Amino acid sequence: MIDMGSKELYELATRYMPGGVSSPVRAYKPYPFYARGGRGSRIYDVDGNEYIDYCLAYGPLILGHAHEEVKDAVIAQLDRGWLFGTPHEGEIELAKRIIALYRSIEMLRFVNTGSEATMAGIRLARGFTGRNKIIKIEGGFHGAHDGVLVKAGSGATTFGIPDSRGVPRDMVKNTLQVSFNDASQLGSVLEANAGDVAAVIIEPVMGNVGPIPPEDGYLDEVRRLTREHDVLLIFDEVITGFRLAPGGAQEYYNVVPDITILGKIAGGGFPIGIVGARRSIMELVAPVGGVYQAGTFSGNPVTITAGLKTIEILERDNVLTRLNALGDSIRAALRDLLHDAGVEAYVSGVGSMFKVFFSPSGSAVKNYSDALRCDRERYMRLFHKMLAGGVFLPPSQFETNFISFAHTDEDIEKTIEAYKSCITDL
Ligand SMILES: Cc1ncc(COP(=O)(O)O)c(C=O)c1O
């Protein structure tokens, strides 16, 4: 171990890694804190500080840090071995659980990250339809691969590079963009590209420009339009899966896509991605069909074990009922607090996802361009003050705050107090 504080570690890290980090959004000024550990709702840094964590590794840690039962299951699996390169029973068990919960899924393929899963899902949609174009939502983030790095949210937007250098124009010429919560625009683009579009890929709740829920009826309309144009609908539920409802946003909003992408929570804190769909689509995947997809670490026994245990606890302890209620109460408390303090800002979110947007005059944030109008510097001042007050929010106006099952009522009260003490003075 290197006996240094976060500042020194960061300086050292920048010598060896671009920006000192392994993923861009983790870098913020003047330097990120270095984690020493995490337990329950808390994350601890090497400088001796303790924070109530609402970043939660950007979503996977729905049970909080280092959940004992997940840890025990993982340790037991480690005893049996951690990588086989052959099929193993756990894959069947987890596949069965997921298929029972997700109406759109009859078969699935395990991969290692959400990025890999969306890449495979889009390839599958193209293979199934024989068409090339896809439609994505402006500000939607589906991982860091070429075809979707156009007007991409998350770190790409935070760092002002939503269209990455190094992506050949040819790679994105088939990626069309429409605005979230605007079904008529989607209808027009589908019309204008009739016969050429393989799929619409959408986060049912936008999660990478801050949480933006769909307006009433929007997802139904997206479903209707994609059916009408015989285009596959891909729900990227990497964030919403196992969070809004056990069966994801498709259960919560009662809209069934053709292809579902899962990740984050499904691996219980270990790397995972999942592509699932009905049998007729999935049977196109190799070795049964001609759409190629493969991975050395896919279906990793440790990940599968952690995912299974996490899903078991979510269901057994009725976790999402509590989390969704906590989300409602934290959003209501934040709205009251902003109102009482006379601060113009917009509180967004659904279920256990929430965010304060510093939008102009506190106007509603319904899509990417609304999100881009928010005052990011003001958000970063809030971020630093909250951190100083012992609360770790994601270090970007464009990332979602998450609540975990480990967050107590007292944690929430402390958090509201922390917002109260700094919200007026930004
Ligand atoms: C909606 C969505 N899709 C895909 C991804 C990519 O997942 P991963 O980071 O596991 O590659 C993310 C990551 O944040 C995401 O939020």
Short mmCIF file of C-alpha atoms and ligand atoms in Angstrom, two decimals:
data_model
loop_
_atom_site.label_atom_id
_atom_site.label_comp_id
_atom_site.label_asym_id
_atom_site.label_seq_id
_atom_site.Cartn_x
_atom_site.Cartn_y
_atom_site.Cartn_z
CA MET A 1 0.00 0.00 0.00
CA ILE A 2 1.11 3.56 -0.70
CA ASP A 3 0.74 5.68 2.41
CA MET A 4 -0.49 8.92 0.84
CA GLY A 5 -3.55 11.15 0.86
CA SER A 6 -5.97 11.52 -2.06
CA LYS A 7 -4.20 14.59 -3.42
CA GLU A 8 -0.82 12.90 -3.61
CA LEU A 9 -2.30 9.68 -4.97
CA TYR A 10 -4.08 11.59 -7.70
CA GLU A 11 -0.92 13.41 -8.68
CA LEU A 12 0.87 10.08 -8.87
CA ALA A 13 -1.98 8.47 -10.82
CA THR A 14 -1.99 11.19 -13.49
CA ARG A 15 1.55 10.07 -14.39
CA TYR A 16 0.38 6.57 -15.19
CA MET A 17 -3.23 6.88 -16.35
CA PRO A 18 -4.93 9.52 -18.52
CA GLY A 19 -6.55 11.93 -16.10
CA GLY A 20 -5.43 9.61 -13.31
CA VAL A 21 -8.57 7.50 -13.67
CA SER A 22 -9.98 4.34 -15.20
CA SER A 23 -13.22 6.02 -16.36
CA PRO A 24 -13.54 9.74 -17.17
CA VAL A 25 -16.44 10.76 -14.96
CA ARG A 26 -14.45 9.78 -11.86
CA ALA A 27 -12.08 12.71 -12.45
CA TYR A 28 -13.11 16.07 -11.01
CA LYS A 29 -11.27 19.14 -9.86
CA PRO A 30 -9.16 19.65 -7.90
CA TYR A 31 -8.81 15.87 -7.34
CA PRO A 32 -11.10 12.94 -6.58
CA PHE A 33 -11.01 11.27 -3.20
CA TYR A 34 -9.42 7.85 -3.10
CA ALA A 35 -11.66 5.17 -1.64
CA ARG A 36 -10.34 3.14 1.27
CA GLY A 37 -13.47 1.03 1.60
CA GLY A 38 -17.22 0.96 1.71
CA ARG A 39 -19.83 -0.53 4.01
CA GLY A 40 -23.60 -0.16 3.84
CA SER A 41 -24.53 3.39 2.83
CA ARG A 42 -21.02 4.69 3.56
CA ILE A 43 -17.86 5.09 1.53
CA TYR A 44 -14.58 5.93 3.28
CA ASP A 45 -11.59 7.73 1.82
CA VAL A 46 -7.88 7.43 2.51
CA ASP A 47 -7.92 10.87 4.15
CA GLY A 48 -10.06 9.63 7.03
CA ASN A 49 -13.42 10.95 5.80
CA GLU A 50 -16.74 9.13 5.71
CA TYR A 51 -19.52 9.93 3.25
CA ILE A 52 -23.11 8.87 2.75
CA ASP A 53 -22.87 7.52 -0.78
CA TYR A 54 -25.44 8.43 -3.47
CA CYS A 55 -23.09 7.63 -6.34
CA LEU A 56 -23.02 3.93 -5.40
CA ALA A 57 -20.57 3.11 -8.19
CA TYR A 58 -23.03 4.67 -10.68
CA GLY A 59 -25.84 2.31 -9.88
CA PRO A 60 -24.85 -1.31 -9.29
CA LEU A 61 -24.71 -1.20 -5.48
CA ILE A 62 -28.45 -1.32 -4.82
CA LEU A 63 -27.88 -3.15 -1.52
CA GLY A 64 -25.13 -0.73 -0.48
CA HIS A 65 -21.43 -1.49 -0.09
CA ALA A 66 -20.08 -4.91 0.91
CA HIS A 67 -23.43 -6.54 1.67
CA GLU A 68 -22.70 -9.48 3.98
CA GLU A 69 -24.83 -12.09 2.24
CA VAL A 70 -23.49 -11.20 -1.20
CA LYS A 71 -19.98 -11.29 0.21
CA ASP A 72 -20.50 -14.73 1.77
CA ALA A 73 -21.91 -16.10 -1.49
CA VAL A 74 -18.96 -14.70 -3.44
CA ILE A 75 -16.45 -16.14 -0.96
CA ALA A 76 -18.11 -19.54 -1.20
CA GLN A 77 -17.86 -19.31 -4.99
CA LEU A 78 -14.20 -18.28 -4.79
CA ASP A 79 -13.59 -21.46 -2.83
CA ARG A 80 -15.02 -23.46 -5.73
CA GLY A 81 -13.05 -21.50 -8.35
CA TRP A 82 -13.56 -18.22 -10.19
CA LEU A 83 -13.25 -18.88 -13.89
CA PHE A 84 -13.86 -22.09 -15.79
CA GLY A 85 -14.15 -21.32 -19.48
CA THR A 86 -16.91 -23.93 -19.57
CA PRO A 87 -20.64 -23.62 -18.92
CA HIS A 88 -21.70 -23.83 -15.27
CA GLU A 89 -25.01 -24.26 -13.44
CA GLY A 90 -25.18 -20.73 -12.08
CA GLU A 91 -25.71 -19.36 -15.59
CA ILE A 92 -28.89 -21.41 -15.96
CA GLU A 93 -30.16 -20.33 -12.56
CA LEU A 94 -29.60 -16.63 -13.21
CA ALA A 95 -31.00 -16.88 -16.74
CA LYS A 96 -34.16 -18.55 -15.36
CA ARG A 97 -34.62 -15.83 -12.70
CA ILE A 98 -34.24 -13.05 -15.25
CA ILE A 99 -36.52 -14.70 -17.79
CA ALA A 100 -39.18 -15.09 -15.10
CA LEU A 101 -38.96 -11.37 -14.31
CA TYR A 102 -38.57 -9.75 -17.76
CA ARG A 103 -41.53 -10.11 -20.10
CA SER A 104 -39.44 -9.37 -23.19
CA ILE A 105 -36.84 -12.07 -22.46
CA GLU A 106 -37.12 -15.73 -23.42
CA MET A 107 -33.39 -16.29 -23.91
CA LEU A 108 -30.31 -14.27 -23.06
CA ARG A 109 -26.55 -13.98 -23.42
CA PHE A 110 -24.31 -12.94 -20.54
CA VAL A 111 -21.49 -10.52 -21.34
CA ASN A 112 -19.19 -8.43 -19.16
CA THR A 113 -20.36 -4.83 -19.36
CA GLY A 114 -23.32 -2.74 -20.41
CA SER A 115 -21.25 -1.42 -23.33
CA GLU A 116 -20.64 -4.89 -24.63
CA ALA A 117 -24.31 -5.73 -24.22
CA THR A 118 -25.58 -2.74 -26.21
CA MET A 119 -22.98 -3.43 -28.89
CA ALA A 120 -24.23 -7.01 -29.16
CA GLY A 121 -27.88 -5.94 -28.96
CA ILE A 122 -27.49 -3.51 -31.85
CA ARG A 123 -25.63 -6.10 -33.93
CA LEU A 124 -28.42 -8.56 -33.20
CA ALA A 125 -31.08 -6.06 -34.27
CA ARG A 126 -29.19 -5.45 -37.51
CA GLY A 127 -28.72 -9.17 -38.07
CA PHE A 128 -32.42 -9.85 -37.44
CA THR A 129 -33.79 -7.10 -39.67
CA GLY A 130 -31.04 -6.98 -42.29
CA ARG A 131 -31.05 -3.18 -41.95
CA ASN A 132 -28.27 -0.81 -40.90
CA LYS A 133 -29.69 2.32 -39.34
CA ILE A 134 -30.42 2.74 -35.67
CA ILE A 135 -32.15 5.59 -33.89
CA LYS A 136 -30.88 6.68 -30.50
CA ILE A 137 -31.95 9.43 -28.16
CA GLU A 138 -29.88 12.61 -27.89
CA GLY A 139 -27.97 12.42 -24.62
CA GLY A 140 -28.63 8.70 -24.31
CA PHE A 141 -25.60 6.73 -23.18
CA HIS A 142 -25.17 3.13 -24.19
CA GLY A 143 -21.50 2.66 -23.39
CA ALA A 144 -18.31 3.78 -25.04
CA HIS A 145 -18.33 1.98 -28.40
CA ASP A 146 -18.20 3.63 -31.79
CA GLY A 147 -21.76 3.39 -33.07
CA VAL A 148 -23.36 5.04 -30.03
CA LEU A 149 -20.81 7.76 -29.24
CA VAL A 150 -22.91 10.43 -30.89
CA LYS A 151 -24.49 13.04 -28.66
CA ALA A 152 -23.74 10.59 -25.86
CA GLY A 153 -24.50 11.45 -22.23
CA SER A 154 -22.54 10.56 -19.07
CA GLY A 155 -18.82 11.48 -19.01
CA ALA A 156 -18.95 12.24 -22.75
CA THR A 157 -21.29 15.17 -22.06
CA THR A 158 -19.66 16.11 -18.74
CA PHE A 159 -16.33 16.54 -20.51
CA GLY A 160 -17.81 18.19 -23.61
CA ILE A 161 -16.99 15.35 -26.01
CA PRO A 162 -20.37 13.79 -26.81
CA ASP A 163 -19.04 13.02 -30.31
CA SER A 164 -15.73 11.30 -29.68
CA ARG A 165 -12.66 11.84 -31.82
CA GLY A 166 -11.36 8.64 -33.33
CA VAL A 167 -14.78 7.42 -34.40
CA PRO A 168 -14.81 7.26 -38.20
CA ARG A 169 -17.72 9.11 -39.77
CA ASP A 170 -18.60 5.88 -41.53
CA MET A 171 -19.18 4.22 -38.14
CA VAL A 172 -21.87 6.68 -37.10
CA LYS A 173 -23.49 7.55 -40.40
CA ASN A 174 -26.17 4.99 -39.56
CA THR A 175 -26.85 6.42 -36.11
CA LEU A 176 -29.79 8.83 -36.18
CA GLN A 177 -30.80 10.98 -33.23
CA VAL A 178 -34.11 12.10 -31.83
CA SER A 179 -35.10 14.03 -28.74
CA PHE A 180 -36.45 12.23 -25.64
CA ASN A 181 -40.13 12.73 -24.83
CA ASP A 182 -40.89 13.71 -28.42
CA ALA A 183 -42.76 10.88 -30.09
CA SER A 184 -43.78 12.93 -33.10
CA GLN A 185 -40.13 13.57 -34.00
CA LEU A 186 -39.47 9.85 -33.72
CA GLY A 187 -42.45 9.21 -35.98
CA SER A 188 -41.09 11.62 -38.61
CA VAL A 189 -37.58 10.10 -38.55
CA LEU A 190 -39.03 6.58 -38.85
CA GLU A 191 -41.16 7.77 -41.74
CA ALA A 192 -38.24 9.46 -43.51
CA ASN A 193 -36.09 6.32 -43.15
CA ALA A 194 -38.79 3.73 -43.79
CA GLY A 195 -37.33 0.31 -44.52
CA ASP A 196 -33.82 1.28 -43.38
CA VAL A 197 -34.07 1.30 -39.59
CA ALA A 198 -33.15 -1.82 -37.62
CA ALA A 199 -33.88 -0.52 -34.14
CA VAL A 200 -34.64 2.30 -31.79
CA ILE A 201 -32.41 2.12 -28.71
CA ILE A 202 -33.61 4.04 -25.68
CA GLU A 203 -33.09 4.27 -21.94
CA PRO A 204 -36.72 4.15 -20.77
CA VAL A 205 -35.71 6.62 -18.06
CA MET A 206 -32.78 8.70 -19.24
CA GLY A 207 -30.05 8.17 -16.69
CA ASN A 208 -26.91 9.69 -18.10
CA VAL A 209 -27.91 13.32 -18.35
CA GLY A 210 -29.36 13.11 -14.86
CA PRO A 211 -32.56 11.11 -14.43
CA ILE A 212 -35.29 12.18 -16.86
CA PRO A 213 -38.46 10.08 -16.65
CA PRO A 214 -40.64 9.54 -19.70
CA GLU A 215 -43.77 11.68 -19.86
CA ASP A 216 -47.10 9.86 -19.57
CA GLY A 217 -47.74 7.78 -22.65
CA TYR A 218 -44.37 8.50 -24.33
CA LEU A 219 -43.01 4.95 -24.08
CA ASP A 220 -46.36 3.53 -25.26
CA GLU A 221 -46.14 5.79 -28.27
CA VAL A 222 -42.51 4.73 -28.94
CA ARG A 223 -43.70 1.13 -28.80
CA ARG A 224 -46.64 1.81 -31.12
CA LEU A 225 -44.49 3.66 -33.66
CA THR A 226 -41.72 1.04 -33.72
CA ARG A 227 -44.34 -1.70 -34.27
CA GLU A 228 -46.04 0.29 -36.97
CA HIS A 229 -42.70 0.68 -38.80
CA ASP A 230 -41.64 -2.90 -38.10
CA VAL A 231 -38.57 -1.66 -36.25
CA LEU A 232 -37.14 -3.41 -33.18
CA LEU A 233 -37.34 -1.58 -29.88
CA ILE A 234 -34.30 -1.95 -27.62
CA PHE A 235 -34.71 -0.90 -24.00
CA ASP A 236 -31.33 -0.15 -22.46
CA GLU A 237 -32.17 -1.02 -18.86
CA VAL A 238 -28.58 -1.04 -17.64
CA ILE A 239 -29.64 1.49 -14.99
CA THR A 240 -33.38 0.85 -14.61
CA GLY A 241 -33.20 -2.95 -14.59
CA PHE A 242 -33.79 -4.35 -11.06
CA ARG A 243 -34.10 -0.76 -9.82
CA LEU A 244 -37.48 0.64 -10.81
CA ALA A 245 -39.12 -2.77 -10.46
CA PRO A 246 -37.73 -6.32 -10.35
CA GLY A 247 -38.75 -6.53 -14.02
CA GLY A 248 -37.27 -3.11 -14.76
CA ALA A 249 -38.83 -0.11 -16.46
CA GLN A 250 -40.71 -2.45 -18.80
CA GLU A 251 -42.63 -3.74 -15.78
CA TYR A 252 -42.92 -0.30 -14.14
CA TYR A 253 -44.32 1.38 -17.28
CA ASN A 254 -45.89 -1.75 -18.73
CA VAL A 255 -44.22 -1.41 -22.12
CA VAL A 256 -42.53 -4.48 -23.58
CA PRO A 257 -39.53 -3.98 -25.90
CA ASP A 258 -38.14 -6.49 -28.39
CA ILE A 259 -34.60 -6.54 -27.01
CA THR A 260 -33.57 -5.79 -23.43
CA ILE A 261 -30.13 -4.78 -22.24
CA LEU A 262 -29.29 -5.26 -18.56
CA GLY A 263 -26.13 -4.65 -16.54
CA LYS A 264 -25.06 -2.97 -13.30
CA ILE A 265 -27.33 -4.43 -10.54
CA ALA A 266 -27.65 -7.78 -12.36
CA GLY A 267 -24.04 -8.55 -11.43
CA GLY A 268 -24.41 -7.63 -7.75
CA GLY A 269 -21.45 -5.22 -8.01
CA PHE A 270 -19.34 -7.36 -10.33
CA PRO A 271 -18.94 -6.69 -14.08
CA ILE A 272 -21.90 -7.81 -16.17
CA GLY A 273 -23.98 -7.08 -19.22
CA ILE A 274 -26.94 -9.03 -20.56
CA VAL A 275 -28.71 -9.10 -23.92
CA GLY A 276 -32.12 -10.71 -23.87
CA ALA A 277 -35.03 -11.05 -26.27
CA ARG A 278 -37.65 -13.47 -27.51
CA ARG A 279 -36.43 -16.82 -28.77
CA SER A 280 -36.77 -16.02 -32.48
CA ILE A 281 -34.37 -13.10 -32.09
CA MET A 282 -31.92 -14.73 -29.67
CA GLU A 283 -31.58 -17.85 -31.79
CA LEU A 284 -29.70 -15.69 -34.26
CA VAL A 285 -26.78 -15.48 -31.83
CA ALA A 286 -23.77 -17.78 -32.36
CA PRO A 287 -23.35 -20.72 -32.08
CA VAL A 288 -27.01 -21.24 -33.05
CA GLY A 289 -27.19 -18.39 -35.55
CA GLY A 290 -24.96 -16.15 -37.58
CA VAL A 291 -24.67 -13.08 -35.32
CA TYR A 292 -21.28 -13.44 -33.66
CA GLN A 293 -20.69 -12.58 -30.02
CA ALA A 294 -18.11 -14.01 -27.62
CA GLY A 295 -16.09 -13.31 -24.45
CA THR A 296 -13.48 -15.03 -22.25
CA PHE A 297 -14.99 -13.70 -19.02
CA SER A 298 -18.68 -13.89 -20.00
CA GLY A 299 -20.89 -15.68 -17.48
CA ASN A 300 -18.15 -15.35 -14.88
CA PRO A 301 -19.11 -17.55 -11.90
CA VAL A 302 -18.34 -14.85 -9.32
CA THR A 303 -20.50 -12.28 -11.10
CA ILE A 304 -23.29 -14.78 -11.61
CA THR A 305 -23.23 -15.74 -7.92
CA ALA A 306 -23.30 -12.11 -6.78
CA GLY A 307 -26.10 -11.32 -9.23
CA LEU A 308 -28.21 -14.27 -8.11
CA LYS A 309 -27.81 -13.42 -4.43
CA THR A 310 -28.59 -9.76 -5.05
CA ILE A 311 -31.77 -10.55 -6.98
CA GLU A 312 -32.80 -13.05 -4.30
CA ILE A 313 -32.47 -10.35 -1.62
CA LEU A 314 -34.26 -7.73 -3.74
CA GLU A 315 -37.27 -10.03 -3.95
CA ARG A 316 -37.10 -11.56 -0.46
CA ASP A 317 -36.82 -8.23 1.36
CA ASN A 318 -39.13 -6.30 -0.94
CA VAL A 319 -36.27 -3.88 -1.41
CA LEU A 320 -37.71 -1.86 -4.28
CA THR A 321 -40.89 -0.95 -2.43
CA ARG A 322 -38.78 0.69 0.26
CA LEU A 323 -36.40 2.31 -2.22
CA ASN A 324 -39.16 3.76 -4.40
CA ALA A 325 -40.87 5.18 -1.30
CA LEU A 326 -37.56 6.67 -0.11
CA GLY A 327 -37.09 8.22 -3.56
CA ASP A 328 -40.54 9.82 -3.38
CA SER A 329 -39.83 11.23 0.07
CA ILE A 330 -36.38 12.58 -0.79
CA ARG A 331 -37.72 14.28 -3.94
CA ALA A 332 -40.61 15.80 -1.97
CA ALA A 333 -38.24 17.00 0.77
CA LEU A 334 -35.90 18.56 -1.80
CA ARG A 335 -38.78 20.36 -3.54
CA ASP A 336 -39.99 21.75 -0.19
CA LEU A 337 -36.50 22.78 0.75
CA LEU A 338 -35.86 24.59 -2.55
CA HIS A 339 -39.22 26.29 -2.34
CA ASP A 340 -38.65 27.45 1.24
CA ALA A 341 -35.15 28.67 0.42
CA GLY A 342 -36.38 30.51 -2.68
CA VAL A 343 -33.90 28.63 -4.88
CA GLU A 344 -34.90 28.09 -8.50
CA ALA A 345 -33.95 24.52 -9.39
CA TYR A 346 -35.75 21.44 -10.66
CA VAL A 347 -35.97 18.14 -8.82
CA SER A 348 -36.20 15.20 -11.17
CA GLY A 349 -36.26 11.44 -10.91
CA VAL A 350 -38.38 8.37 -10.41
CA GLY A 351 -38.11 5.42 -8.03
CA SER A 352 -34.75 5.50 -6.27
CA MET A 353 -33.16 7.90 -8.79
CA PHE A 354 -33.10 11.64 -8.10
CA LYS A 355 -31.31 14.84 -9.01
CA VAL A 356 -31.41 18.58 -8.44
CA PHE A 357 -31.03 20.29 -11.83
CA PHE A 358 -29.93 23.91 -11.84
CA SER A 359 -32.09 24.67 -14.87
CA PRO A 360 -32.92 28.24 -15.94
CA SER A 361 -35.57 29.55 -13.50
CA GLY A 362 -36.00 25.99 -12.23
CA SER A 363 -37.75 24.95 -15.47
CA ALA A 364 -38.58 21.29 -16.11
CA VAL A 365 -35.86 19.10 -17.65
CA LYS A 366 -37.45 16.81 -20.22
CA ASN A 367 -34.65 16.05 -22.66
CA TYR A 368 -30.97 16.50 -23.48
CA SER A 369 -31.15 20.10 -24.60
CA ASP A 370 -32.98 21.04 -21.38
CA ALA A 371 -30.22 19.29 -19.41
CA LEU A 372 -27.49 21.12 -21.32
CA ARG A 373 -29.00 24.45 -20.26
CA CYS A 374 -28.38 23.66 -16.58
CA ASP A 375 -25.68 25.46 -14.62
CA ARG A 376 -22.95 22.83 -14.25
CA GLU A 377 -20.59 25.05 -12.29
CA ARG A 378 -23.26 25.71 -9.73
CA TYR A 379 -23.85 21.98 -9.53
CA MET A 380 -20.13 21.40 -8.89
CA ARG A 381 -20.22 23.97 -6.08
CA LEU A 382 -23.11 22.00 -4.58
CA PHE A 383 -21.17 18.78 -5.07
CA HIS A 384 -18.12 20.09 -3.18
CA LYS A 385 -20.16 21.53 -0.34
CA MET A 386 -22.12 18.32 0.05
CA LEU A 387 -18.87 16.38 0.06
CA ALA A 388 -17.51 18.64 2.78
CA GLY A 389 -20.77 17.96 4.64
CA GLY A 390 -20.23 14.19 4.40
CA VAL A 391 -22.44 13.39 1.39
CA PHE A 392 -21.02 11.95 -1.83
CA LEU A 393 -23.13 12.82 -4.87
CA PRO A 394 -21.95 11.89 -8.37
CA PRO A 395 -19.47 14.57 -9.51
CA SER A 396 -21.54 15.76 -12.49
CA GLN A 397 -24.82 17.54 -13.12
CA PHE A 398 -25.42 14.79 -15.68
CA GLU A 399 -25.18 11.72 -13.47
CA THR A 400 -28.02 10.26 -11.46
CA ASN A 401 -28.09 10.05 -7.65
CA PHE A 402 -29.05 6.58 -6.44
CA ILE A 403 -30.43 5.31 -3.13
CA SER A 404 -29.52 1.90 -1.73
CA PHE A 405 -31.28 -0.49 0.64
CA ALA A 406 -28.56 0.29 3.17
CA HIS A 407 -29.60 3.96 3.41
CA THR A 408 -31.43 4.51 6.69
CA ASP A 409 -34.09 7.11 7.43
CA GLU A 410 -31.42 8.85 9.47
CA ASP A 411 -29.08 8.93 6.45
CA ILE A 412 -31.83 10.57 4.42
CA GLU A 413 -32.49 13.15 7.15
CA LYS A 414 -28.79 13.98 7.36
CA THR A 415 -28.67 14.33 3.59
CA ILE A 416 -31.62 16.72 3.51
CA GLU A 417 -29.95 18.74 6.28
CA ALA A 418 -26.74 18.86 4.22
CA TYR A 419 -28.65 20.15 1.18
CA LYS A 420 -30.40 22.69 3.41
CA SER A 421 -27.15 24.04 4.78
CA CYS A 422 -25.59 24.68 1.38
CA ILE A 423 -28.30 25.13 -1.24
CA THR A 424 -28.79 28.89 -0.81
CA ASP A 425 -25.14 29.75 -0.86
CA LEU A 426 -23.98 28.58 -4.27
C1 LIG B 1 -27.87 3.17 -19.78
C2 LIG B 1 -26.48 2.66 -19.88
N1 LIG B 1 -26.16 1.81 -20.87
C3 LIG B 1 -24.93 1.29 -20.98
C4 LIG B 1 -23.92 1.64 -20.08
C5 LIG B 1 -22.56 1.06 -20.22
O1 LIG B 1 -22.38 0.12 -19.22
P1 LIG B 1 -20.90 -0.28 -18.73
O2 LIG B 1 -20.34 0.94 -18.06
O3 LIG B 1 -21.11 -1.45 -17.82
O4 LIG B 1 -20.14 -0.62 -19.97
C6 LIG B 1 -24.21 2.52 -19.05
C7 LIG B 1 -23.16 2.91 -18.09
O5 LIG B 1 -23.31 3.76 -17.27
C8 LIG B 1 -25.52 3.04 -18.93
O6 LIG B 1 -25.85 3.87 -17.95
#
